[in-house]
Amino acid sequence: MRRTVREGAPGGASPRAVLSTLDGPLRFLLLSSFLIPLGSFMVLPFMSVFLHERLGMGLGTVGVVLAVASLVQFSGGIVGGALADRIGLRRTMVWALLVRTAGFLGFLLALRWPPLAVGALVLTCCGAALYLPANKAYLVHGVDDDRRPAFLSAGNAALNAGMAVGPLVAGPFVLSSPGLLFVAVTALFVLVTAGHFRLPAEPGVREPDPQGMGQGLLAGVAPLPFAANALAFYLYFHFQHYLAVYAVERASSTFYSLVLLLCFALVIVVQPLASGAIRRMPYTTALTLGFTGLGAGLAVLAIGTRPALLAGGTLITLGDIVLFLKNDLEALRHSRRSDAVVFGQQRLAAGMGACASGVLGGQLYGLTAETGHTSWFWLVAAAQCLLLPPTLLALRNRTAEQPHLTTNPKEL
C-alpha cells in the first residue's frame, strides 16, 4: 500500500508548501535525517586523528582502514536496497540503526582495547550503507513526481545540516574526553532507533516485493543515471579528498572549515529552493550545467587564494546540487525496481566514483605535489569535467533505443 500524502500543495507550489503536507512519521524521519549525521559526524571526521594519536595506529594503517570503511559505506548501499526490498523499509532502517549503535558502543569499548576501533568503524559504515536507501525510499514512497524533488532535497538538507553541526559540537571533546563523546553519541542513536520502532509499517511503506526477489543486485539498473552518478562522485571527490591539504597549506585549517560550512549551507538552502526547477530541467541540460559548474569550480581552486577557495567551493557545490538530485530523480523514473533498490544502486555508483577518485586522484595529487605545482591537479580535474561527460551522451542515445528498460516512455 502506498502512502497517502495530505492534499493541499499542488505540484507547482513552493518547497515549503509541499513540505507542509508531511505527516508525523515523515517529519520524524526528516528530524532523524538531521540527528543521525549529527551524531555520526561528531565522531567520524576525527577518525584519522583518533586512530593515530589516541590509539597509536600508523598513518599508513589509518589510510587503509579509512579507505575500506568509505568503500563499505557507499557501495554497501546496494545491499541495503536489496534488504529493504526483501524485509521492508522500516525493518531495514531499524536493523541498520541497531548495527550503527553497536558500532558507536564499540568505539567506547575501544578506549580499553584499541583493536576494537577498526571493527567499530566498519560496523558504523555497514549501518550507514543499510540505512540510507531505505530512509530515502520511505521518504518518497507514494509521493507523486511533482513532490519527490522537494522531499528528497529536504532530506539532503537535513543530512548536510547534521554533517555541518556535528564536528563543531564534538571538536573540543574528541581527544580530551572521547569517552563522554562516545556515550553521548551512543545514547542519541538509542533514542533515534527507539523512534524508528514506532514508525508505521503500513500504510506508508512498501511491503516486500515478491517479483523483486531473486533478481540480481544490478538488475533493472538505469544505465545513464548510474554512470552519471559514478562520474559526478569521481570528480567531486577530488575536491572532498584533497582540498584539506591544499587549503591548509595556503590558508589555515580554520579557513578550510569555513569553506566546508559554506558548501553545507548552500546545499541546505539552495537545493530545496531549486528542486522544482531541477525536476523540470531536461536531463541533458542538467548534466551540462552540473558538470560545467563542477569543472569551473575545480579550475578556480587552482588559483590558490582564499577568495578562490571560497568561489571554487561554491561553484562545485552548485554543480553537484544539480547533478546529485537529478541523477536520483532520473534513476527513479527509469527503473522498474523498487525505490530502495534504485537508491542502493545509486549509492554503489557513488562508491565506485569515490573509490576511483581516491586511487587515481591520489596518484595525480602526489605527482603534482612532488613537482611543487599542485595547482595542476585542479586543472587536470577540471579538464576531465569537459572531456568525460560527453561519453554519457553516447550512453544516453543507446539507452533511449531500449524502451523496455524504462517505465516512462518520455525521452530523457
mmCIF file of C-alpha atoms in Angstrom:
data_model
loop_
_atom_site.group_PDB
_atom_site.id
_atom_site.type_symbol
_atom_site.label_atom_id
_atom_site.label_comp_id
_atom_site.label_asym_id
_atom_site.label_seq_id
_atom_site.Cartn_x
_atom_site.Cartn_y
_atom_site.Cartn_z
ATOM 1 C CA MET A 1 0.000 0.000 0.000
ATOM 2 C CA ARG A 2 1.314 3.419 -0.914
ATOM 3 C CA ARG A 3 1.474 6.400 1.391
ATOM 4 C CA THR A 4 -1.310 8.939 1.205
ATOM 5 C CA VAL A 5 0.199 12.424 1.439
ATOM 6 C CA ARG A 6 -2.127 15.135 2.632
ATOM 7 C CA GLU A 7 -3.541 17.183 -0.196
ATOM 8 C CA GLY A 8 -3.211 20.917 -0.472
ATOM 9 C CA ALA A 9 0.156 21.552 -2.078
ATOM 10 C CA PRO A 10 -0.046 21.474 -5.830
ATOM 11 C CA GLY A 11 2.920 20.351 -7.865
ATOM 12 C CA GLY A 12 3.882 23.924 -8.704
ATOM 13 C CA ALA A 13 3.829 25.119 -5.084
ATOM 14 C CA SER A 14 6.908 26.237 -3.205
ATOM 15 C CA PRO A 15 9.033 23.617 -1.404
ATOM 16 C CA ARG A 16 7.781 24.984 1.930
ATOM 17 C CA ALA A 17 4.147 24.463 0.852
ATOM 18 C CA VAL A 18 4.920 20.974 -0.406
ATOM 19 C CA LEU A 19 6.710 20.008 2.814
ATOM 20 C CA SER A 20 3.777 21.300 4.864
ATOM 21 C CA THR A 21 1.918 18.215 3.628
ATOM 22 C CA LEU A 22 4.270 15.901 5.520
ATOM 23 C CA ASP A 23 2.623 13.707 8.124
ATOM 24 C CA GLY A 24 4.038 12.950 11.590
ATOM 25 C CA PRO A 25 6.136 9.903 10.655
ATOM 26 C CA LEU A 26 7.793 11.742 7.781
ATOM 27 C CA ARG A 27 8.524 14.751 9.984
ATOM 28 C CA PHE A 28 10.229 12.373 12.407
ATOM 29 C CA LEU A 29 12.163 10.838 9.525
ATOM 30 C CA LEU A 30 13.423 14.275 8.456
ATOM 31 C CA LEU A 31 14.417 15.006 12.064
ATOM 32 C CA SER A 32 16.266 11.679 12.102
ATOM 33 C CA SER A 33 17.966 12.664 8.845
ATOM 34 C CA PHE A 34 19.487 15.534 10.829
ATOM 35 C CA LEU A 35 20.185 13.705 14.108
ATOM 36 C CA ILE A 36 21.863 10.658 12.550
ATOM 37 C CA PRO A 37 24.575 12.572 10.645
ATOM 38 C CA LEU A 38 24.855 14.944 13.622
ATOM 39 C CA GLY A 39 25.834 12.023 15.837
ATOM 40 C CA SER A 40 27.933 10.346 13.164
ATOM 41 C CA PHE A 41 29.888 13.490 12.323
ATOM 42 C CA MET A 42 30.600 14.097 15.973
ATOM 43 C CA VAL A 43 32.925 11.103 15.583
ATOM 44 C CA LEU A 44 33.746 10.047 12.017
ATOM 45 C CA PRO A 45 35.529 13.192 10.693
ATOM 46 C CA PHE A 46 38.025 12.847 13.526
ATOM 47 C CA MET A 47 38.755 9.154 12.978
ATOM 48 C CA SER A 48 42.183 9.721 11.438
ATOM 49 C CA VAL A 49 43.210 11.822 14.456
ATOM 50 C CA PHE A 50 41.626 9.430 16.957
ATOM 51 C CA LEU A 51 43.119 6.269 15.438
ATOM 52 C CA HIS A 52 46.582 7.793 15.050
ATOM 53 C CA GLU A 53 47.023 9.968 18.123
ATOM 54 C CA ARG A 54 44.762 8.290 20.658
ATOM 55 C CA LEU A 55 45.141 4.634 19.656
ATOM 56 C CA GLY A 56 48.649 4.814 18.193
ATOM 57 C CA MET A 57 47.996 3.408 14.702
ATOM 58 C CA GLY A 58 50.459 4.246 11.942
ATOM 59 C CA LEU A 59 49.269 6.653 9.286
ATOM 60 C CA GLY A 60 49.587 4.025 6.566
ATOM 61 C CA THR A 61 47.318 1.685 8.501
ATOM 62 C CA VAL A 62 44.899 4.518 9.210
ATOM 63 C CA GLY A 63 44.674 5.275 5.492
ATOM 64 C CA VAL A 64 43.857 1.683 4.599
ATOM 65 C CA VAL A 65 41.211 1.451 7.337
ATOM 66 C CA LEU A 66 39.504 4.663 6.224
ATOM 67 C CA ALA A 67 39.572 3.633 2.553
ATOM 68 C CA VAL A 68 37.895 0.315 3.317
ATOM 69 C CA ALA A 69 35.342 1.998 5.566
ATOM 70 C CA SER A 70 34.431 4.541 2.878
ATOM 71 C CA LEU A 71 34.003 1.837 0.254
ATOM 72 C CA VAL A 72 31.736 -0.148 2.586
ATOM 73 C CA GLN A 73 29.653 2.902 3.489
ATOM 74 C CA PHE A 74 28.989 3.900 -0.112
ATOM 75 C CA SER A 75 28.941 0.694 -2.119
ATOM 76 C CA GLY A 76 27.204 -1.302 0.601
ATOM 77 C CA GLY A 77 24.096 0.737 -0.149
ATOM 78 C CA ILE A 78 23.190 -1.717 -2.896
ATOM 79 C CA VAL A 79 22.914 -4.445 -0.259
ATOM 80 C CA GLY A 80 20.797 -2.119 1.895
ATOM 81 C CA GLY A 81 18.416 -1.551 -1.010
ATOM 82 C CA ALA A 82 18.096 -5.264 -1.691
ATOM 83 C CA LEU A 83 17.492 -5.986 2.006
ATOM 84 C CA ALA A 84 14.740 -3.374 2.141
ATOM 85 C CA ASP A 85 13.185 -4.981 -0.921
ATOM 86 C CA ARG A 86 13.098 -8.295 0.940
ATOM 87 C CA ILE A 87 12.133 -7.415 4.527
ATOM 88 C CA GLY A 88 10.566 -3.952 4.161
ATOM 89 C CA LEU A 89 11.744 -0.392 4.700
ATOM 90 C CA ARG A 90 11.064 0.137 8.405
ATOM 91 C CA ARG A 91 12.616 -3.171 9.467
ATOM 92 C CA THR A 92 15.711 -2.405 7.390
ATOM 93 C CA MET A 93 16.092 1.034 8.987
ATOM 94 C CA VAL A 94 15.740 -0.435 12.475
ATOM 95 C CA TRP A 95 18.317 -3.161 11.833
ATOM 96 C CA ALA A 96 20.672 -0.606 10.298
ATOM 97 C CA LEU A 97 20.402 1.655 13.343
ATOM 98 C CA LEU A 98 20.984 -1.265 15.707
ATOM 99 C CA VAL A 99 24.173 -2.104 13.798
ATOM 100 C CA ARG A 100 25.300 1.507 13.854
ATOM 101 C CA THR A 101 24.536 1.889 17.567
ATOM 102 C CA ALA A 102 26.661 -1.193 18.245
ATOM 103 C CA GLY A 103 29.455 0.451 16.260
ATOM 104 C CA PHE A 104 29.480 3.592 18.389
ATOM 105 C CA LEU A 105 29.352 1.468 21.529
ATOM 106 C CA GLY A 106 32.382 -0.328 20.112
ATOM 107 C CA PHE A 107 34.289 2.975 19.990
ATOM 108 C CA LEU A 108 33.667 3.371 23.713
ATOM 109 C CA LEU A 109 34.988 -0.139 24.405
ATOM 110 C CA ALA A 110 37.976 0.549 22.147
ATOM 111 C CA LEU A 111 39.281 3.023 24.706
ATOM 112 C CA ARG A 112 40.207 -0.054 26.762
ATOM 113 C CA TRP A 113 41.011 -2.412 23.859
ATOM 114 C CA PRO A 114 42.136 -0.334 20.835
ATOM 115 C CA PRO A 115 41.823 -3.050 18.131
ATOM 116 C CA LEU A 116 38.039 -2.846 18.576
ATOM 117 C CA ALA A 117 38.101 0.599 16.958
ATOM 118 C CA VAL A 118 38.556 -0.892 13.474
ATOM 119 C CA GLY A 119 35.589 -3.233 13.881
ATOM 120 C CA ALA A 120 33.532 -0.401 15.361
ATOM 121 C CA LEU A 121 34.264 1.826 12.361
ATOM 122 C CA VAL A 122 33.281 -0.910 9.916
ATOM 123 C CA LEU A 123 30.054 -1.533 11.847
ATOM 124 C CA THR A 124 29.067 2.133 11.715
ATOM 125 C CA CYS A 125 29.730 2.189 7.968
ATOM 126 C CA CYS A 126 27.711 -1.003 7.450
ATOM 127 C CA GLY A 127 24.839 0.584 9.344
ATOM 128 C CA ALA A 128 25.014 3.691 7.152
ATOM 129 C CA ALA A 129 25.052 1.559 3.999
ATOM 130 C CA LEU A 130 21.938 -0.328 5.097
ATOM 131 C CA TYR A 131 20.047 2.724 6.336
ATOM 132 C CA LEU A 132 20.195 5.381 3.648
ATOM 133 C CA PRO A 133 18.454 3.604 0.719
ATOM 134 C CA ALA A 134 15.565 2.574 2.973
ATOM 135 C CA ASN A 135 15.366 6.045 4.507
ATOM 136 C CA LYS A 136 15.138 7.794 1.129
ATOM 137 C CA ALA A 137 12.679 5.221 -0.212
ATOM 138 C CA TYR A 138 10.418 5.632 2.840
ATOM 139 C CA LEU A 139 10.553 9.399 2.424
ATOM 140 C CA VAL A 140 9.365 9.415 -1.203
ATOM 141 C CA HIS A 141 7.222 6.282 -1.337
ATOM 142 C CA GLY A 142 3.751 7.060 -2.614
ATOM 143 C CA VAL A 143 4.716 10.659 -3.380
ATOM 144 C CA ASP A 144 3.894 11.921 -6.866
ATOM 145 C CA ASP A 145 6.658 13.035 -9.237
ATOM 146 C CA ASP A 146 5.979 16.747 -8.628
ATOM 147 C CA ARG A 147 6.651 16.449 -4.883
ATOM 148 C CA ARG A 148 9.537 13.987 -4.931
ATOM 149 C CA PRO A 149 12.270 16.597 -5.606
ATOM 150 C CA ALA A 150 11.130 18.696 -2.626
ATOM 151 C CA PHE A 151 11.045 15.662 -0.336
ATOM 152 C CA LEU A 152 14.460 14.398 -1.487
ATOM 153 C CA SER A 153 16.059 17.846 -1.243
ATOM 154 C CA ALA A 154 14.606 18.299 2.254
ATOM 155 C CA GLY A 155 16.217 15.021 3.282
ATOM 156 C CA ASN A 156 19.517 16.113 1.737
ATOM 157 C CA ALA A 157 19.299 19.471 3.526
ATOM 158 C CA ALA A 158 18.720 17.773 6.880
ATOM 159 C CA LEU A 159 21.630 15.411 6.187
ATOM 160 C CA ASN A 160 24.008 18.256 5.346
ATOM 161 C CA ALA A 161 22.881 20.280 8.362
ATOM 162 C CA GLY A 162 23.771 17.389 10.653
ATOM 163 C CA MET A 163 27.109 16.926 8.908
ATOM 164 C CA ALA A 164 27.902 20.622 9.376
ATOM 165 C CA VAL A 165 26.940 20.868 13.053
ATOM 166 C CA GLY A 166 28.403 17.562 14.266
ATOM 167 C CA PRO A 167 32.114 18.468 14.015
ATOM 168 C CA LEU A 168 31.503 21.873 15.602
ATOM 169 C CA VAL A 169 29.852 20.269 18.618
ATOM 170 C CA ALA A 170 32.376 17.467 19.068
ATOM 171 C CA GLY A 171 35.667 19.174 18.191
ATOM 172 C CA PRO A 172 36.651 20.156 21.748
ATOM 173 C CA PHE A 173 35.956 16.660 23.135
ATOM 174 C CA VAL A 174 37.467 14.254 20.585
ATOM 175 C CA LEU A 175 40.879 13.989 22.208
ATOM 176 C CA SER A 176 40.191 15.436 25.667
ATOM 177 C CA SER A 177 37.029 13.470 26.584
ATOM 178 C CA PRO A 178 36.366 10.792 23.918
ATOM 179 C CA GLY A 179 34.582 8.520 26.396
ATOM 180 C CA LEU A 180 31.973 11.164 27.156
ATOM 181 C CA LEU A 181 31.583 11.844 23.432
ATOM 182 C CA PHE A 182 31.030 8.169 22.571
ATOM 183 C CA VAL A 183 28.498 7.764 25.388
ATOM 184 C CA ALA A 184 26.547 10.797 24.162
ATOM 185 C CA VAL A 185 26.510 9.595 20.539
ATOM 186 C CA THR A 186 25.512 6.064 21.533
ATOM 187 C CA ALA A 187 22.650 7.427 23.649
ATOM 188 C CA LEU A 188 21.497 9.585 20.716
ATOM 189 C CA PHE A 189 21.380 6.555 18.428
ATOM 190 C CA VAL A 190 19.469 4.530 21.027
ATOM 191 C CA LEU A 191 16.785 7.236 21.106
ATOM 192 C CA VAL A 192 16.599 7.532 17.316
ATOM 193 C CA THR A 193 16.369 3.743 16.975
ATOM 194 C CA ALA A 194 13.529 3.622 19.504
ATOM 195 C CA GLY A 195 11.689 6.233 17.465
ATOM 196 C CA HIS A 196 12.040 4.137 14.309
ATOM 197 C CA PHE A 197 10.342 1.211 16.055
ATOM 198 C CA ARG A 198 7.248 3.427 16.259
ATOM 199 C CA LEU A 199 7.139 4.277 12.567
ATOM 200 C CA PRO A 200 4.133 2.726 10.817
ATOM 201 C CA ALA A 201 4.914 -0.278 8.662
ATOM 202 C CA GLU A 202 1.637 0.268 6.784
ATOM 203 C CA PRO A 203 0.171 2.252 5.337
ATOM 204 C CA GLY A 204 3.168 4.237 4.265
ATOM 205 C CA VAL A 205 5.876 1.774 3.381
ATOM 206 C CA ARG A 206 6.231 -0.765 0.711
ATOM 207 C CA GLU A 207 5.878 -4.414 1.610
ATOM 208 C CA PRO A 208 8.494 -6.816 0.260
ATOM 209 C CA ASP A 209 8.078 -7.297 -3.489
ATOM 210 C CA PRO A 210 7.896 -10.984 -4.489
ATOM 211 C CA GLN A 211 8.744 -10.043 -8.078
ATOM 212 C CA GLY A 212 11.939 -8.306 -6.926
ATOM 213 C CA MET A 213 13.205 -11.324 -5.014
ATOM 214 C CA GLY A 214 15.732 -13.431 -6.832
ATOM 215 C CA GLN A 215 16.812 -10.635 -9.145
ATOM 216 C CA GLY A 216 20.439 -9.575 -9.250
ATOM 217 C CA LEU A 217 21.517 -6.505 -7.328
ATOM 218 C CA LEU A 218 22.081 -4.617 -10.575
ATOM 219 C CA ALA A 219 19.043 -5.970 -12.399
ATOM 220 C CA GLY A 220 16.937 -3.155 -13.822
ATOM 221 C CA VAL A 221 19.604 -0.511 -13.235
ATOM 222 C CA ALA A 222 19.089 2.734 -15.157
ATOM 223 C CA PRO A 223 22.418 2.897 -17.058
ATOM 224 C CA LEU A 224 22.751 6.631 -17.674
ATOM 225 C CA PRO A 225 21.890 7.885 -14.146
ATOM 226 C CA PHE A 226 24.141 5.161 -12.710
ATOM 227 C CA ALA A 227 27.084 6.160 -14.924
ATOM 228 C CA ALA A 228 26.466 9.884 -14.420
ATOM 229 C CA ASN A 229 26.371 9.432 -10.635
ATOM 230 C CA ALA A 230 29.639 7.474 -10.637
ATOM 231 C CA LEU A 231 31.310 10.155 -12.749
ATOM 232 C CA ALA A 232 29.908 13.017 -10.646
ATOM 233 C CA PHE A 233 31.176 11.456 -7.419
ATOM 234 C CA TYR A 234 34.534 10.637 -9.010
ATOM 235 C CA LEU A 235 35.064 14.295 -9.926
ATOM 236 C CA TYR A 236 33.520 15.699 -6.735
ATOM 237 C CA PHE A 237 35.746 13.593 -4.504
ATOM 238 C CA HIS A 238 38.831 15.251 -5.955
ATOM 239 C CA PHE A 239 37.510 18.239 -4.004
ATOM 240 C CA GLN A 240 36.391 16.198 -0.990
ATOM 241 C CA HIS A 241 39.596 14.186 -0.594
ATOM 242 C CA TYR A 242 42.313 16.698 -1.386
ATOM 243 C CA LEU A 243 41.040 20.181 -0.591
ATOM 244 C CA ALA A 244 42.092 19.859 3.056
ATOM 245 C CA VAL A 245 45.833 19.524 2.451
ATOM 246 C CA TYR A 246 45.703 22.089 -0.381
ATOM 247 C CA ALA A 247 43.737 24.685 1.599
ATOM 248 C CA VAL A 248 45.607 24.290 4.882
ATOM 249 C CA GLU A 249 48.921 24.918 3.108
ATOM 250 C CA ARG A 250 47.598 28.158 1.571
ATOM 251 C CA ALA A 251 45.294 29.410 4.306
ATOM 252 C CA SER A 252 44.604 27.559 7.572
ATOM 253 C CA SER A 253 42.582 24.704 8.981
ATOM 254 C CA THR A 254 40.058 27.244 10.255
ATOM 255 C CA PHE A 255 39.600 28.696 6.784
ATOM 256 C CA TYR A 256 39.207 25.184 5.359
ATOM 257 C CA SER A 257 36.400 24.596 7.875
ATOM 258 C CA LEU A 258 34.795 27.838 6.714
ATOM 259 C CA VAL A 259 34.822 26.607 3.098
ATOM 260 C CA LEU A 260 33.129 23.359 4.151
ATOM 261 C CA LEU A 261 30.495 25.237 6.155
ATOM 262 C CA LEU A 262 29.733 27.392 3.122
ATOM 263 C CA CYS A 263 29.280 24.271 0.987
ATOM 264 C CA PHE A 264 26.958 22.667 3.537
ATOM 265 C CA ALA A 265 24.952 25.879 3.821
ATOM 266 C CA LEU A 266 24.479 26.057 0.056
ATOM 267 C CA VAL A 267 23.055 22.536 -0.053
ATOM 268 C CA ILE A 268 20.758 23.267 2.885
ATOM 269 C CA VAL A 269 19.393 26.490 1.395
ATOM 270 C CA VAL A 270 19.688 26.233 -2.375
ATOM 271 C CA GLN A 271 18.731 22.643 -3.160
ATOM 272 C CA PRO A 272 15.200 22.755 -1.648
ATOM 273 C CA LEU A 273 14.534 26.072 -3.393
ATOM 274 C CA ALA A 274 15.839 24.791 -6.728
ATOM 275 C CA SER A 275 14.349 21.294 -6.520
ATOM 276 C CA GLY A 276 11.329 22.062 -8.705
ATOM 277 C CA ALA A 277 13.436 23.674 -11.413
ATOM 278 C CA ILE A 278 15.855 20.735 -11.328
ATOM 279 C CA ARG A 279 12.954 18.294 -11.765
ATOM 280 C CA ARG A 280 11.622 20.164 -14.814
ATOM 281 C CA MET A 281 15.062 20.612 -16.368
ATOM 282 C CA PRO A 282 15.868 18.296 -19.316
ATOM 283 C CA TYR A 283 18.409 15.716 -18.247
ATOM 284 C CA THR A 284 20.963 16.773 -20.852
ATOM 285 C CA THR A 285 20.717 20.372 -19.645
ATOM 286 C CA ALA A 286 21.167 19.266 -16.024
ATOM 287 C CA LEU A 287 24.258 17.246 -16.894
ATOM 288 C CA THR A 288 25.702 20.162 -18.856
ATOM 289 C CA LEU A 289 25.075 22.714 -16.096
ATOM 290 C CA GLY A 290 26.213 20.399 -13.335
ATOM 291 C CA PHE A 291 29.496 19.308 -14.880
ATOM 292 C CA THR A 292 30.199 22.851 -16.107
ATOM 293 C CA GLY A 293 29.807 24.210 -12.566
ATOM 294 C CA LEU A 294 31.945 21.400 -11.189
ATOM 295 C CA GLY A 295 34.678 21.989 -13.781
ATOM 296 C CA ALA A 296 34.646 25.756 -13.306
ATOM 297 C CA GLY A 297 34.962 25.357 -9.535
ATOM 298 C CA LEU A 298 37.888 22.936 -9.829
ATOM 299 C CA ALA A 299 39.650 25.307 -12.211
ATOM 300 C CA VAL A 300 39.158 28.272 -9.857
ATOM 301 C CA LEU A 301 40.717 26.288 -6.996
ATOM 302 C CA ALA A 302 43.962 26.223 -8.985
ATOM 303 C CA ILE A 303 44.405 29.956 -8.252
ATOM 304 C CA GLY A 304 45.006 29.037 -4.621
ATOM 305 C CA THR A 305 43.973 32.281 -2.918
ATOM 306 C CA ARG A 306 41.395 32.468 -0.140
ATOM 307 C CA PRO A 307 38.732 34.088 -2.365
ATOM 308 C CA ALA A 308 39.428 31.391 -4.976
ATOM 309 C CA LEU A 309 38.937 28.628 -2.411
ATOM 310 C CA LEU A 310 35.557 30.094 -1.437
ATOM 311 C CA ALA A 311 34.498 30.698 -5.035
ATOM 312 C CA GLY A 312 35.668 27.268 -6.171
ATOM 313 C CA GLY A 313 33.834 25.524 -3.354
ATOM 314 C CA THR A 314 30.685 27.479 -4.185
ATOM 315 C CA LEU A 315 30.756 26.565 -7.895
ATOM 316 C CA ILE A 316 31.491 22.902 -7.163
ATOM 317 C CA THR A 317 28.622 22.701 -4.681
ATOM 318 C CA LEU A 318 26.150 24.379 -7.031
ATOM 319 C CA GLY A 319 27.103 21.947 -9.779
ATOM 320 C CA ASP A 320 26.674 18.956 -7.513
ATOM 321 C CA ILE A 321 23.333 20.214 -6.191
ATOM 322 C CA VAL A 322 22.030 19.796 -9.735
ATOM 323 C CA LEU A 323 23.855 16.555 -10.547
ATOM 324 C CA PHE A 324 23.157 14.530 -7.408
ATOM 325 C CA LEU A 325 19.436 15.344 -7.218
ATOM 326 C CA LYS A 326 18.767 14.985 -10.949
ATOM 327 C CA ASN A 327 20.589 11.655 -11.145
ATOM 328 C CA ASP A 328 18.451 10.236 -8.345
ATOM 329 C CA LEU A 329 15.240 11.517 -9.924
ATOM 330 C CA GLU A 330 16.146 10.067 -13.319
ATOM 331 C CA ALA A 331 17.135 6.739 -11.773
ATOM 332 C CA LEU A 332 13.750 6.517 -10.049
ATOM 333 C CA ARG A 333 11.954 7.401 -13.273
ATOM 334 C CA HIS A 334 13.757 4.938 -15.497
ATOM 335 C CA SER A 335 13.942 1.796 -13.373
ATOM 336 C CA ARG A 336 11.361 -0.903 -12.755
ATOM 337 C CA ARG A 337 12.899 -1.811 -9.402
ATOM 338 C CA SER A 338 11.705 -0.581 -6.014
ATOM 339 C CA ASP A 339 12.762 2.833 -4.753
ATOM 340 C CA ALA A 340 15.062 1.301 -2.139
ATOM 341 C CA VAL A 341 16.869 -0.837 -4.712
ATOM 342 C CA VAL A 342 17.261 2.180 -7.007
ATOM 343 C CA PHE A 343 18.771 4.281 -4.221
ATOM 344 C CA GLY A 344 21.073 1.377 -3.335
ATOM 345 C CA GLN A 345 22.246 1.139 -6.928
ATOM 346 C CA GLN A 346 22.945 4.872 -6.966
ATOM 347 C CA ARG A 347 24.946 4.521 -3.752
ATOM 348 C CA LEU A 348 27.008 1.792 -5.409
ATOM 349 C CA ALA A 349 27.742 4.173 -8.271
ATOM 350 C CA ALA A 350 28.768 6.836 -5.754
ATOM 351 C CA GLY A 351 31.087 4.390 -4.003
ATOM 352 C CA MET A 352 32.722 3.363 -7.262
ATOM 353 C CA GLY A 353 33.322 7.005 -8.167
ATOM 354 C CA ALA A 354 34.660 7.939 -4.741
ATOM 355 C CA CYS A 355 36.986 4.919 -4.720
ATOM 356 C CA ALA A 356 38.329 5.733 -8.194
ATOM 357 C CA SER A 357 38.926 9.306 -7.100
ATOM 358 C CA GLY A 358 40.862 8.124 -4.077
ATOM 359 C CA VAL A 359 43.101 5.845 -6.137
ATOM 360 C CA LEU A 360 43.625 7.872 -9.322
ATOM 361 C CA GLY A 361 43.312 11.307 -7.735
ATOM 362 C CA GLY A 362 45.767 10.360 -5.015
ATOM 363 C CA GLN A 363 48.387 9.360 -7.563
ATOM 364 C CA LEU A 364 47.846 12.590 -9.506
ATOM 365 C CA TYR A 365 47.997 14.783 -6.411
ATOM 366 C CA GLY A 366 51.175 13.046 -5.321
ATOM 367 C CA LEU A 367 52.826 13.687 -8.687
ATOM 368 C CA THR A 368 51.891 17.378 -8.699
ATOM 369 C CA ALA A 369 52.984 17.766 -5.071
ATOM 370 C CA GLU A 370 56.410 16.336 -5.916
ATOM 371 C CA THR A 371 56.874 18.961 -8.611
ATOM 372 C CA GLY A 372 55.618 21.758 -6.363
ATOM 373 C CA HIS A 373 52.747 22.623 -8.722
ATOM 374 C CA THR A 374 49.616 21.246 -7.064
ATOM 375 C CA SER A 375 47.514 23.784 -8.943
ATOM 376 C CA TRP A 376 47.873 21.494 -11.965
ATOM 377 C CA PHE A 377 45.961 18.821 -10.043
ATOM 378 C CA TRP A 378 42.839 21.003 -10.092
ATOM 379 C CA LEU A 379 43.308 21.956 -13.738
ATOM 380 C CA VAL A 380 43.565 18.307 -14.792
ATOM 381 C CA ALA A 381 40.458 17.504 -12.753
ATOM 382 C CA ALA A 382 38.641 20.434 -14.381
ATOM 383 C CA ALA A 383 39.656 19.206 -17.837
ATOM 384 C CA GLN A 384 38.098 15.834 -17.044
ATOM 385 C CA CYS A 385 34.795 17.626 -16.392
ATOM 386 C CA LEU A 386 34.862 18.721 -20.021
ATOM 387 C CA LEU A 387 36.215 15.532 -21.601
ATOM 388 C CA LEU A 388 34.421 12.738 -19.741
ATOM 389 C CA PRO A 389 30.734 13.798 -19.650
ATOM 390 C CA PRO A 390 30.290 13.683 -23.470
ATOM 391 C CA THR A 391 30.699 9.920 -23.244
ATOM 392 C CA LEU A 392 27.479 9.896 -21.243
ATOM 393 C CA LEU A 393 25.599 11.266 -24.249
ATOM 394 C CA ALA A 394 26.524 8.164 -26.238
ATOM 395 C CA LEU A 395 25.164 6.057 -23.388
ATOM 396 C CA ARG A 396 22.029 8.200 -23.376
ATOM 397 C CA ASN A 397 21.439 7.523 -27.055
ATOM 398 C CA ARG A 398 21.931 3.788 -26.579
ATOM 399 C CA THR A 399 19.513 3.546 -23.658
ATOM 400 C CA ALA A 400 16.941 5.675 -25.474
ATOM 401 C CA GLU A 401 16.744 2.900 -28.066
ATOM 402 C CA GLN A 402 15.798 0.361 -25.347
ATOM 403 C CA PRO A 403 12.345 1.459 -24.050
ATOM 404 C CA HIS A 404 11.853 -1.812 -22.228
ATOM 405 C CA LEU A 405 14.368 -0.636 -19.611
ATOM 406 C CA THR A 406 12.168 2.250 -18.502
ATOM 407 C CA THR A 407 8.773 2.741 -17.012
ATOM 408 C CA ASN A 408 8.284 6.112 -18.643
ATOM 409 C CA PRO A 409 8.133 6.461 -22.428
ATOM 410 C CA LYS A 410 9.256 10.079 -22.353
ATOM 411 C CA GLU A 411 12.708 10.866 -23.703
ATOM 412 C CA LEU A 412 15.498 11.878 -21.357
#
